[in-house]
Amino acid sequence: MKIDVDTLLAWGAAYKKVAAGEVIFHEGAESSFYYQLVSGKVRWVNINDEGKEFIQTIIEPDECFGEFPLFDDGPFAASAIADEDSVIIRLHKATFHQLLKENPELHFEFSRLLTQRLRFKFLILKELANHNPENSISTLLGYFKQTQKNICTKCNRLKLTRQQIADMTGLRVETVIRTMKSMQSKGTLQIVKGKVYC
Amino acid sequence: MKIDVDTLLAWGAAYKKVAAGEVIFHEGAESSFYYQLVSGKVRWVNINDEGKEFIQTIIEPDECFGEFPLFDDGPFAASAIADEDSVIIRLHKATFHQLLKENPELHFEFSRLLTQRLRFKFLILKELANHNPENSISTLLGYFKQTQKNICTKCNRLKLTRQQIADMTGLRVETVIRTMKSMQSKGTLQIVKGKVYC
DNA sequence: TATATTTTATGCGTTCAGTCATAACCTGTT
DNA sequence: AACAGGTTATGACTGAACGCATAAAATATA
């Protein structure tokens, strides 16, 4: 999902620079903006009592994030934190609604986005509930491969650390490392110098 | 999310009776309908290789289900199985699109539905990833309580078996039973004759 | 009221991911 | 080249949920 930046600007959207590590919005807070990433990288995470992160999604340029409150008026379901120095563009909620009203096609695209996100949640949830690290990891990698997210298109190398994979599957780094090694020895996964290729 | 039944009928929707245990649609199959439950109960589930079910959602009357393919043209993300003898109403995909186009407000309601479903997925996923049965269970019960789903409004009794709770949290029945007993002894949960009250 | 079926309950051995500690390996920087 | 910081790797121990078996209780059915 991506709204043309010129369109956004024409409707009064504003750019905002965020430094790596900066929190863009907090889980539980009220919202009044549509957010879209222009450049950089953002992770959409829940942080538990012990400080452990669960990464719901990694946002790449031209993707929107933090969209739930726009429709159900609830708070943010997770925090958005910049992984790298990033530029975001945001549009006021009321304006966003007007924009959708005047562009039904855009609204349909948005429904497609929500659907795709739900689809991914269904998929990953079903795997996590299964308590099979290998399946969880391959489902996750399969998704990233399919959507071309966090993959170096030039060399086909996955740009995810074991820690990130762990934080998206509810596993520990060590478990992810051990499981992936075992997958490599089975031939299920191609790892060169610790990096995953697909 | 509910579309008025008279409206659906006026647009050419058709009723369909399904017996308890009957599969309404299969995970992975192509779809061409909007589905809404009129009466009865339906579970929306994934079934793994060993036959173990993961219940994504339990659908109650006046709720729609199986809606992903309507927007992204993908297959069903989970199977729908009747828990009880039920009546469903379904509308052709193309007609559904037309209905949304002519009723922008309805489309906004639909976005709200998708958002709420996503919100629940975020919530439950974050808990599952945390590997804390007690938290998973209370989050789930909290959700059902909040949405009044599967709760006997007359006596405030939760109409969910431990097995169903297990199938929605990826835990085993025994673990759910044991955890809930411990919660009861802590005073976190009120159980009378094995049934949960809230 | 008696019977059958489903649901809840409990014990016990096993398994596998978690935890902690430590080392090796990359990668970028001065 | 040397250093620092992050990432990957590996071992040993622990613990909590699993898996299976069996029983008790509640609910439905006749």
mmCIF file of C-alpha atoms in Angstrom, chain A residues 4 59 69 83 112-113 117 123 125 134 157 181 183-184:
data_model
loop_
_atom_site.group_PDB
_atom_site.id
_atom_site.type_symbol
_atom_site.label_atom_id
_atom_site.label_comp_id
_atom_site.label_asym_id
_atom_site.label_seq_id
_atom_site.Cartn_x
_atom_site.Cartn_y
_atom_site.Cartn_z
ATOM 1 C CA ASP A 4 1.579 8.807 -4.224
ATOM 2 C CA ILE A 59 8.183 -1.587 7.234
ATOM 3 C CA PRO A 69 -6.671 3.854 14.536
ATOM 4 C CA ASP A 83 15.652 0.905 12.508
ATOM 5 C CA ARG A 112 -6.314 -5.124 -0.128
ATOM 6 C CA LEU A 113 -3.483 -4.018 2.118
ATOM 7 C CA ARG A 117 -1.610 -8.051 6.472
ATOM 8 C CA LEU A 123 -0.221 -17.697 8.429
ATOM 9 C CA LEU A 125 -0.123 -17.425 13.929
ATOM 10 C CA GLU A 134 11.649 -25.045 11.697
ATOM 11 C CA ARG A 157 20.737 -12.285 0.226
ATOM 12 C CA LYS A 181 22.014 -24.750 10.949
ATOM 13 C CA MET A 183 18.000 -26.800 8.087
ATOM 14 C CA GLN A 184 21.188 -26.084 6.192
#
